[in-house]
PDB file of C-alpha atoms in Angstrom:
ATOM      1  CA  MET A   1      75.558 102.254 106.105  1.00 51.00           C
ATOM      2  CA  PRO A   2      73.008 100.542 108.357  1.00 54.00           C
ATOM      3  CA  ASN A   3      74.456 100.181 111.909  1.00 63.00           C
ATOM      4  CA  ASP A   4      72.393  97.130 112.712  1.00 74.00           C
ATOM      5  CA  VAL A   5      74.486  94.967 110.545  1.00 86.00           C
ATOM      6  CA  ILE A   6      77.171  92.947 112.434  1.00 93.00           C
ATOM      7  CA  VAL A   7      80.119  91.863 110.458  1.00 95.00           C
ATOM      8  CA  ARG A   8      82.249  88.943 111.709  1.00 96.00           C
ATOM      9  CA  ASP A   9      85.233  87.245 110.610  1.00 97.00           C
ATOM     10  CA  SER A  10      86.174  83.536 110.128  1.00 96.00           C
ATOM     11  CA  ASN A  11      86.423  83.072 113.839  1.00 97.00           C
ATOM     12  CA  GLY A  12      83.225  84.920 114.712  1.00 96.00           C
ATOM     13  CA  ALA A  13      84.993  88.096 116.165  1.00 97.00           C
ATOM     14  CA  GLN A  14      83.152  91.397 115.218  1.00 96.00           C
ATOM     15  CA  LEU A  15      84.767  93.467 112.779  1.00 97.00           C
ATOM     16  CA  ASN A  16      84.431  97.442 112.875  1.00 95.00           C
ATOM     17  CA  ASP A  17      85.620 100.196 110.482  1.00 95.00           C
ATOM     18  CA  GLY A  18      89.419 100.776 110.678  1.00 97.00           C
ATOM     19  CA  ASP A  19      90.206  97.258 112.091  1.00 97.00           C
ATOM     20  CA  SER A  20      93.171  95.257 110.859  1.00 97.00           C
ATOM     21  CA  VAL A  21      92.694  91.621 109.480  1.00 97.00           C
ATOM     22  CA  THR A  22      94.986  88.717 108.469  1.00 97.00           C
ATOM     23  CA  LEU A  23      94.327  86.511 105.533  1.00 97.00           C
ATOM     24  CA  ILE A  24      93.733  82.968 106.443  1.00 98.00           C
ATOM     25  CA  LYS A  25      94.196  81.779 102.799  1.00 97.00           C
ATOM     26  CA  ASP A  26      96.137  82.548  99.711  1.00 97.00           C
ATOM     27  CA  LEU A  27      93.748  84.425  97.490  1.00 96.00           C
ATOM     28  CA  LYS A  28      93.836  85.062  93.775  1.00 95.00           C
ATOM     29  CA  VAL A  29      92.534  88.559  92.827  1.00 93.00           C
ATOM     30  CA  LYS A  30      90.052  88.379  89.899  1.00 92.00           C
ATOM     31  CA  GLY A  31      91.110  90.366  87.040  1.00 90.00           C
ATOM     32  CA  THR A  32      94.829  90.527  87.816  1.00 90.00           C
ATOM     33  CA  SER A  33      97.697  88.029  88.029  1.00 92.00           C
ATOM     34  CA  GLU A  34      98.206  88.941  91.551  1.00 91.00           C
ATOM     35  CA  THR A  35      97.902  86.465  94.479  1.00 94.00           C
ATOM     36  CA  ILE A  36      97.724  87.737  97.992  1.00 95.00           C
ATOM     37  CA  LYS A  37      99.412  85.322 100.435  1.00 96.00           C
ATOM     38  CA  ARG A  38      98.150  83.711 103.634  1.00 97.00           C
ATOM     39  CA  GLY A  39      99.283  85.717 106.703  1.00 97.00           C
ATOM     40  CA  THR A  40      98.958  89.027 104.816  1.00 95.00           C
ATOM     41  CA  LEU A  41      98.059  92.046 107.217  1.00 96.00           C
ATOM     42  CA  VAL A  42      95.365  94.304 105.917  1.00 96.00           C
ATOM     43  CA  LYS A  43      95.036  97.454 107.710  1.00 96.00           C
ATOM     44  CA  ALA A  44      92.068 100.113 107.949  1.00 97.00           C
ATOM     45  CA  ILE A  45      89.349  97.864 106.555  1.00 97.00           C
ATOM     46  CA  ARG A  46      85.957  99.433 105.551  1.00 96.00           C
ATOM     47  CA  LEU A  47      82.550  97.952 106.171  1.00 95.00           C
ATOM     48  CA  ASN A  48      80.186  98.443 103.080  1.00 93.00           C
ATOM     49  CA  GLY A  49      76.791  97.314 104.698  1.00 91.00           C
ATOM     50  CA  ASN A  50      77.053  93.700 103.309  1.00 93.00           C
ATOM     51  CA  PRO A  51      77.817  91.213 106.281  1.00 93.00           C
ATOM     52  CA  GLY A  52      79.821  88.946 104.018  1.00 95.00           C
ATOM     53  CA  ASP A  53      82.226  91.585 102.606  1.00 96.00           C
ATOM     54  CA  ILE A  54      84.687  94.095 103.673  1.00 96.00           C
ATOM     55  CA  GLU A  55      86.661  96.703 101.668  1.00 97.00           C
ATOM     56  CA  CYS A  56      90.252  97.420 101.922  1.00 96.00           C
ATOM     57  CA  ASN A  57      93.419  98.253 100.203  1.00 95.00           C
ATOM     58  CA  THR A  58      96.732  96.290  99.971  1.00 91.00           C
ATOM     59  CA  LYS A  59     100.121  97.071  98.611  1.00 89.00           C
ATOM     60  CA  GLN A  60      99.403  95.000  95.285  1.00 86.00           C
ATOM     61  CA  VAL A  61      95.751  95.899  94.852  1.00 90.00           C
ATOM     62  CA  LYS A  62      93.730  99.089  95.512  1.00 93.00           C
ATOM     63  CA  GLY A  63      89.930  98.911  96.196  1.00 94.00           C
ATOM     64  CA  LEU A  64      89.783  95.124  97.194  1.00 94.00           C
ATOM     65  CA  VAL A  65      86.776  93.563  98.421  1.00 95.00           C
ATOM     66  CA  LEU A  66      87.249  90.637 100.569  1.00 96.00           C
ATOM     67  CA  LYS A  67      85.035  87.885 101.767  1.00 96.00           C
ATOM     68  CA  THR A  68      84.820  87.799 105.629  1.00 97.00           C
ATOM     69  CA  GLU A  69      85.267  83.994 105.544  1.00 97.00           C
ATOM     70  CA  PHE A  70      88.981  84.389 104.420  1.00 97.00           C
ATOM     71  CA  VAL A  71      89.970  86.876 107.227  1.00 97.00           C
ATOM     72  CA  LYS A  72      90.607  86.940 110.979  1.00 97.00           C
ATOM     73  CA  LYS A  73      90.991  89.901 113.187  1.00 97.00           C
ATOM     74  CA  ALA A  74      94.521  90.874 113.925  1.00 93.00           C
TER      75      ALA A  74
END
């Protein structure tokens, strides 16, 4: 992963590997009937080199990719 990519959450705070984030909106997960609720804490995120996306796991869905516009740093 290139280290010159800075990933920011919806409030402009910089995100790093291993950070925890909170969802700011209910999100439907494509390909499933699951909805992840607003306020859900997602721990141990992974940066994937794309400034608009982060990878994470939740209790409901493993291998989830979230857009950074829907999360804030916890």
